Amino acid sequence: IQLTQSPSFLSASVGDRVTITCRASQGFSSFLAWYQQKAGKAPRVLIYAVSTLQRGVPSRFSGSGSGTEFTLTIDSLQPEDFATYYCQQLNSFPFTFGGGTKVEMK
Amino acid sequence: EVQLVGSGGGLVQPGRSLRLSCAASGFTFDDYAMHWVRQAPGKGLEWVSGIAWNSGRIEYADSVKGRFTISRDNAKNSLYLQMDSLRPEDTALYFCTKDAHVDLSHSEDWGQGILVIVSS
């Protein structure tokens, strides 16, 4: 399953609402996760099973979607949220990641 | 606290082999599946391989199938990746990750990465 994220780059300001889309080449229901990676660091999981927030992740992050289109939304972007975000499908092998979306400060 | 400490990386010539190791601590190792995920310089994430808690399910990315072998030793709390017939395109930072479940699903915890450079 190929995953295409859009946009690849996003310029935003603190306080903005940000939406990242992940489109799949084949539909599936619930096996999708989102990760955040800051420069020089290992990724960390934000959301799994499309919309379940990982423990310790702020509630301004949310996920939704089904079929071939999934979204990650960040309500009220904070300074620590400037990073690269990846979706990953876990519906079928091989697991695959989207190409990433870099969220930069405007 | 979950700790995943990798070792075994370095510079290797094309066609040669390398074995990565990941020492796990801070959790019950044989209660979780494990993965290797890599990231080429300046590029995105690529899932490489995963192994269930009892090695009963093992899966690979198409790009490494037949060349890489994942394994685990639950008695030693360790994960391994044997990489044979290495190619320049295998150059990457290799992350050892802990799954959230006994079988293969998302990666809940990540190590800091092991750098592998394949070059003559």
mmCIF file of C-alpha atoms in Angstrom:
data_model
loop_
_atom_site.group_PDB
_atom_site.id
_atom_site.type_symbol
_atom_site.label_atom_id
_atom_site.label_comp_id
_atom_site.label_asym_id
_atom_site.label_seq_id
_atom_site.Cartn_x
_atom_site.Cartn_y
_atom_site.Cartn_z
ATOM 1 C CA ILE A 1 0.000 0.000 0.000
ATOM 2 C CA GLN A 2 1.471 3.351 -1.076
ATOM 3 C CA LEU A 3 0.850 6.369 1.134
ATOM 4 C CA THR A 4 0.946 9.916 -0.241
ATOM 5 C CA GLN A 5 1.064 12.785 2.200
ATOM 6 C CA SER A 6 0.060 16.330 1.375
ATOM 7 C CA PRO A 7 1.343 18.873 1.574
ATOM 8 C CA SER A 8 5.039 17.953 1.683
ATOM 9 C CA PHE A 9 5.839 21.315 3.276
ATOM 10 C CA LEU A 10 3.605 23.599 5.262
ATOM 11 C CA SER A 11 4.330 27.074 6.633
ATOM 12 C CA ALA A 12 2.243 28.023 9.623
ATOM 13 C CA SER A 13 2.172 30.334 12.632
ATOM 14 C CA VAL A 14 1.731 29.625 16.320
ATOM 15 C CA GLY A 15 -1.968 29.335 17.012
ATOM 16 C CA ASP A 16 -2.877 28.107 13.516
ATOM 17 C CA ARG A 17 -4.973 25.024 12.881
ATOM 18 C CA VAL A 18 -2.994 22.612 10.697
ATOM 19 C CA THR A 19 -4.314 19.652 8.701
ATOM 20 C CA ILE A 20 -2.132 17.014 7.043
ATOM 21 C CA THR A 21 -3.619 14.450 4.666
ATOM 22 C CA CYS A 22 -2.457 10.896 4.041
ATOM 23 C CA ARG A 23 -3.936 9.143 1.002
ATOM 24 C CA ALA A 24 -3.627 5.395 0.501
ATOM 25 C CA SER A 25 -3.437 3.497 -2.786
ATOM 26 C CA GLN A 26 -5.854 0.916 -1.350
ATOM 27 C CA GLY A 27 -8.575 1.389 1.206
ATOM 28 C CA PHE A 28 -8.452 0.102 4.763
ATOM 29 C CA SER A 29 -10.173 0.888 8.001
ATOM 30 C CA SER A 30 -8.268 1.324 11.203
ATOM 31 C CA PHE A 31 -4.612 0.435 10.910
ATOM 32 C CA LEU A 32 -2.989 3.837 10.576
ATOM 33 C CA ALA A 33 -0.543 5.661 12.852
ATOM 34 C CA TRP A 34 0.965 9.148 12.881
ATOM 35 C CA TYR A 35 4.485 10.010 14.063
ATOM 36 C CA GLN A 36 6.288 13.249 14.795
ATOM 37 C CA GLN A 37 10.014 13.640 14.186
ATOM 38 C CA LYS A 38 12.077 16.626 15.254
ATOM 39 C CA ALA A 39 15.433 17.358 13.665
ATOM 40 C CA GLY A 40 18.141 14.994 14.865
ATOM 41 C CA LYS A 41 15.741 12.970 16.999
ATOM 42 C CA ALA A 42 13.987 9.646 16.753
ATOM 43 C CA PRO A 43 10.313 9.745 15.796
ATOM 44 C CA ARG A 44 7.579 9.377 18.405
ATOM 45 C CA VAL A 45 4.079 8.036 17.917
ATOM 46 C CA LEU A 46 1.274 10.562 18.269
ATOM 47 C CA ILE A 47 -1.805 8.643 17.155
ATOM 48 C CA TYR A 48 -2.561 5.002 16.363
ATOM 49 C CA ALA A 49 -5.644 3.139 15.118
ATOM 50 C CA VAL A 50 -6.490 6.280 13.094
ATOM 51 C CA SER A 51 -7.730 8.359 16.018
ATOM 52 C CA THR A 52 -6.411 7.031 19.350
ATOM 53 C CA LEU A 53 -4.105 9.493 21.076
ATOM 54 C CA GLN A 54 -0.903 8.009 22.485
ATOM 55 C CA ARG A 55 -0.462 8.516 26.245
ATOM 56 C CA GLY A 56 1.192 11.819 26.986
ATOM 57 C CA VAL A 57 0.397 13.438 23.628
ATOM 58 C CA PRO A 58 -1.426 16.782 23.924
ATOM 59 C CA SER A 59 -5.108 16.784 23.035
ATOM 60 C CA ARG A 60 -4.562 19.442 20.329
ATOM 61 C CA PHE A 61 -3.508 16.507 18.119
ATOM 62 C CA SER A 62 -6.293 14.471 16.550
ATOM 63 C CA GLY A 63 -6.676 11.936 13.764
ATOM 64 C CA SER A 64 -9.549 10.872 11.583
ATOM 65 C CA GLY A 65 -10.421 9.145 8.336
ATOM 66 C CA SER A 66 -11.115 5.799 6.734
ATOM 67 C CA GLY A 67 -10.858 4.114 3.367
ATOM 68 C CA THR A 68 -8.167 5.885 1.403
ATOM 69 C CA GLU A 69 -8.039 9.281 3.136
ATOM 70 C CA PHE A 70 -6.781 10.031 6.628
ATOM 71 C CA THR A 71 -5.978 13.310 8.348
ATOM 72 C CA LEU A 72 -3.883 14.568 11.217
ATOM 73 C CA THR A 73 -5.065 17.851 12.699
ATOM 74 C CA ILE A 74 -3.189 20.081 15.098
ATOM 75 C CA ASP A 75 -5.425 22.635 16.785
ATOM 76 C CA SER A 76 -3.624 25.797 17.863
ATOM 77 C CA LEU A 77 -0.073 25.004 16.715
ATOM 78 C CA GLN A 78 2.538 25.399 19.441
ATOM 79 C CA PRO A 79 6.268 26.241 19.053
ATOM 80 C CA GLU A 80 7.225 22.664 19.929
ATOM 81 C CA ASP A 81 5.041 21.308 17.099
ATOM 82 C CA PHE A 82 7.335 22.475 14.299
ATOM 83 C CA ALA A 83 8.587 19.135 13.045
ATOM 84 C CA THR A 84 8.088 16.531 10.319
ATOM 85 C CA TYR A 85 5.041 14.271 10.463
ATOM 86 C CA TYR A 86 4.672 10.800 8.968
ATOM 87 C CA CYS A 87 1.710 8.480 8.538
ATOM 88 C CA GLN A 88 2.212 4.703 8.543
ATOM 89 C CA GLN A 89 -0.165 1.991 7.425
ATOM 90 C CA LEU A 90 -0.249 -1.245 9.388
ATOM 91 C CA ASN A 91 -3.061 -2.896 7.437
ATOM 92 C CA SER A 92 -0.892 -5.148 5.286
ATOM 93 C CA PHE A 93 2.715 -6.143 4.793
ATOM 94 C CA PRO A 94 5.047 -4.588 4.050
ATOM 95 C CA PHE A 95 4.180 -1.761 6.409
ATOM 96 C CA THR A 96 4.762 1.578 4.681
ATOM 97 C CA PHE A 97 5.239 5.223 5.627
ATOM 98 C CA GLY A 98 4.089 8.325 3.853
ATOM 99 C CA GLY A 99 6.747 10.650 2.485
ATOM 100 C CA GLY A 100 6.420 13.099 5.362
ATOM 101 C CA THR A 101 5.116 16.629 5.899
ATOM 102 C CA LYS A 102 7.482 19.246 7.254
ATOM 103 C CA VAL A 103 5.731 21.928 9.292
ATOM 104 C CA GLU A 104 7.803 25.099 9.308
ATOM 105 C CA MET A 105 7.373 28.425 11.007
ATOM 106 C CA LYS A 106 5.944 31.111 8.767
ATOM 107 C CA GLU B 1 11.879 3.662 31.312
ATOM 108 C CA VAL B 2 12.148 1.902 27.956
ATOM 109 C CA GLN B 3 15.689 1.901 26.584
ATOM 110 C CA LEU B 4 16.731 0.590 23.179
ATOM 111 C CA VAL B 5 20.488 0.799 22.695
ATOM 112 C CA GLY B 6 21.839 -0.052 19.283
ATOM 113 C CA SER B 7 25.274 -1.150 18.191
ATOM 114 C CA GLY B 8 27.111 -2.667 15.258
ATOM 115 C CA GLY B 9 26.927 0.117 12.701
ATOM 116 C CA GLY B 10 29.754 1.619 10.708
ATOM 117 C CA LEU B 11 31.321 1.922 7.286
ATOM 118 C CA VAL B 12 31.183 -1.186 5.101
ATOM 119 C CA GLN B 13 31.965 -1.888 1.458
ATOM 120 C CA PRO B 14 29.240 -2.808 -1.019
ATOM 121 C CA GLY B 15 28.567 -6.536 -1.089
ATOM 122 C CA ARG B 16 29.783 -7.061 2.478
ATOM 123 C CA SER B 17 27.800 -7.900 5.616
ATOM 124 C CA LEU B 18 27.011 -6.195 8.889
ATOM 125 C CA ARG B 19 25.070 -7.245 11.965
ATOM 126 C CA LEU B 20 23.130 -4.704 14.004
ATOM 127 C CA SER B 21 22.165 -5.352 17.609
ATOM 128 C CA CYS B 22 19.646 -3.661 19.874
ATOM 129 C CA ALA B 23 19.765 -4.187 23.636
ATOM 130 C CA ALA B 24 16.395 -3.610 25.277
ATOM 131 C CA SER B 25 15.638 -2.744 28.889
ATOM 132 C CA GLY B 26 12.913 -1.184 30.998
ATOM 133 C CA PHE B 27 10.152 -3.532 29.818
ATOM 134 C CA THR B 28 9.375 -7.236 29.467
ATOM 135 C CA PHE B 29 11.051 -7.881 26.137
ATOM 136 C CA ASP B 30 9.178 -11.054 25.196
ATOM 137 C CA ASP B 31 5.818 -9.316 25.646
ATOM 138 C CA TYR B 32 6.340 -7.212 22.540
ATOM 139 C CA ALA B 33 7.030 -7.428 18.840
ATOM 140 C CA MET B 34 10.021 -5.463 17.551
ATOM 141 C CA HIS B 35 10.957 -3.676 14.345
ATOM 142 C CA TRP B 36 13.760 -2.107 12.383
ATOM 143 C CA VAL B 37 13.006 1.173 10.614
ATOM 144 C CA ARG B 38 15.588 3.112 8.600
ATOM 145 C CA GLN B 39 16.059 6.645 7.375
ATOM 146 C CA ALA B 40 18.459 7.523 4.569
ATOM 147 C CA PRO B 41 20.251 10.883 4.970
ATOM 148 C CA GLY B 42 17.781 13.704 4.433
ATOM 149 C CA LYS B 43 14.987 11.291 3.519
ATOM 150 C CA GLY B 44 11.847 9.876 5.076
ATOM 151 C CA LEU B 45 11.208 6.781 7.147
ATOM 152 C CA GLU B 46 11.240 3.279 5.672
ATOM 153 C CA TRP B 47 9.995 0.241 7.583
ATOM 154 C CA VAL B 48 12.564 -2.544 7.131
ATOM 155 C CA SER B 49 11.421 -5.573 9.107
ATOM 156 C CA GLY B 50 9.348 -6.746 12.048
ATOM 157 C CA ILE B 51 9.329 -9.803 14.311
ATOM 158 C CA ALA B 52 6.583 -10.962 16.649
ATOM 159 C CA TRP B 53 7.219 -11.665 20.323
ATOM 160 C CA ASN B 54 7.972 -15.371 19.789
ATOM 161 C CA SER B 55 9.496 -15.014 16.287
ATOM 162 C CA GLY B 56 6.354 -16.708 14.981
ATOM 163 C CA ARG B 57 5.757 -13.937 12.447
ATOM 164 C CA ILE B 58 8.589 -12.256 10.554
ATOM 165 C CA GLU B 59 8.077 -9.751 7.752
ATOM 166 C CA TYR B 60 10.375 -7.715 5.488
ATOM 167 C CA ALA B 61 10.242 -4.779 3.141
ATOM 168 C CA ASP B 62 10.615 -5.792 -0.498
ATOM 169 C CA SER B 63 13.838 -3.761 -0.724
ATOM 170 C CA VAL B 64 15.637 -6.005 1.776
ATOM 171 C CA LYS B 65 13.896 -9.363 1.386
ATOM 172 C CA GLY B 66 16.426 -12.125 0.780
ATOM 173 C CA ARG B 67 19.351 -9.977 1.968
ATOM 174 C CA PHE B 68 18.433 -9.016 5.549
ATOM 175 C CA THR B 69 17.463 -11.341 8.406
ATOM 176 C CA ILE B 70 15.787 -10.184 11.592
ATOM 177 C CA SER B 71 16.028 -12.236 14.767
ATOM 178 C CA ARG B 72 15.629 -11.901 18.511
ATOM 179 C CA ASP B 73 16.943 -13.581 21.632
ATOM 180 C CA ASN B 74 14.372 -13.181 24.388
ATOM 181 C CA ALA B 75 16.756 -14.614 26.986
ATOM 182 C CA LYS B 76 19.187 -11.795 26.217
ATOM 183 C CA ASN B 77 16.566 -9.062 25.654
ATOM 184 C CA SER B 78 18.113 -8.408 22.277
ATOM 185 C CA LEU B 79 17.045 -7.753 18.697
ATOM 186 C CA TYR B 80 19.298 -8.289 15.691
ATOM 187 C CA LEU B 81 19.459 -7.433 12.008
ATOM 188 C CA GLN B 82 21.850 -9.427 9.846
ATOM 189 C CA MET B 83 22.483 -7.415 6.684
ATOM 190 C CA ASP B 84 24.120 -9.250 3.764
ATOM 191 C CA SER B 85 24.942 -8.164 0.209
ATOM 192 C CA LEU B 86 24.849 -4.537 1.297
ATOM 193 C CA ARG B 87 24.259 -1.842 -1.312
ATOM 194 C CA PRO B 88 24.974 1.901 -1.266
ATOM 195 C CA GLU B 89 21.219 2.518 -1.052
ATOM 196 C CA ASP B 90 21.200 0.721 2.320
ATOM 197 C CA THR B 91 23.087 3.690 3.770
ATOM 198 C CA ALA B 92 20.849 5.002 6.536
ATOM 199 C CA LEU B 93 20.226 5.516 10.212
ATOM 200 C CA TYR B 94 18.658 2.287 11.465
ATOM 201 C CA PHE B 95 16.164 2.576 14.323
ATOM 202 C CA CYS B 96 15.291 -0.312 16.608
ATOM 203 C CA THR B 97 11.667 0.083 17.723
ATOM 204 C CA LYS B 98 9.400 -1.578 20.266
ATOM 205 C CA ASP B 99 5.906 -2.438 19.135
ATOM 206 C CA ALA B 100 2.814 -1.697 21.183
ATOM 207 C CA HIS B 101 1.686 -5.346 21.068
ATOM 208 C CA VAL B 102 2.886 -8.952 20.920
ATOM 209 C CA ASP B 103 2.216 -9.111 17.177
ATOM 210 C CA LEU B 104 3.207 -6.564 14.522
ATOM 211 C CA SER B 105 1.573 -3.150 14.791
ATOM 212 C CA HIS B 106 2.778 0.401 15.369
ATOM 213 C CA SER B 107 6.089 1.379 16.966
ATOM 214 C CA GLU B 108 5.557 2.720 20.471
ATOM 215 C CA ASP B 109 9.175 3.378 21.446
ATOM 216 C CA TRP B 110 12.274 4.134 19.392
ATOM 217 C CA GLY B 111 15.996 3.850 19.940
ATOM 218 C CA GLN B 112 18.351 6.622 18.894
ATOM 219 C CA GLY B 113 19.507 4.956 15.724
ATOM 220 C CA ILE B 114 22.554 3.159 14.355
ATOM 221 C CA LEU B 115 24.381 4.688 11.411
ATOM 222 C CA VAL B 116 25.276 2.377 8.551
ATOM 223 C CA ILE B 117 27.292 3.684 5.602
ATOM 224 C CA VAL B 118 27.780 1.464 2.578
ATOM 225 C CA SER B 119 30.552 2.819 0.406
ATOM 226 C CA SER B 120 33.740 1.760 -1.288
#
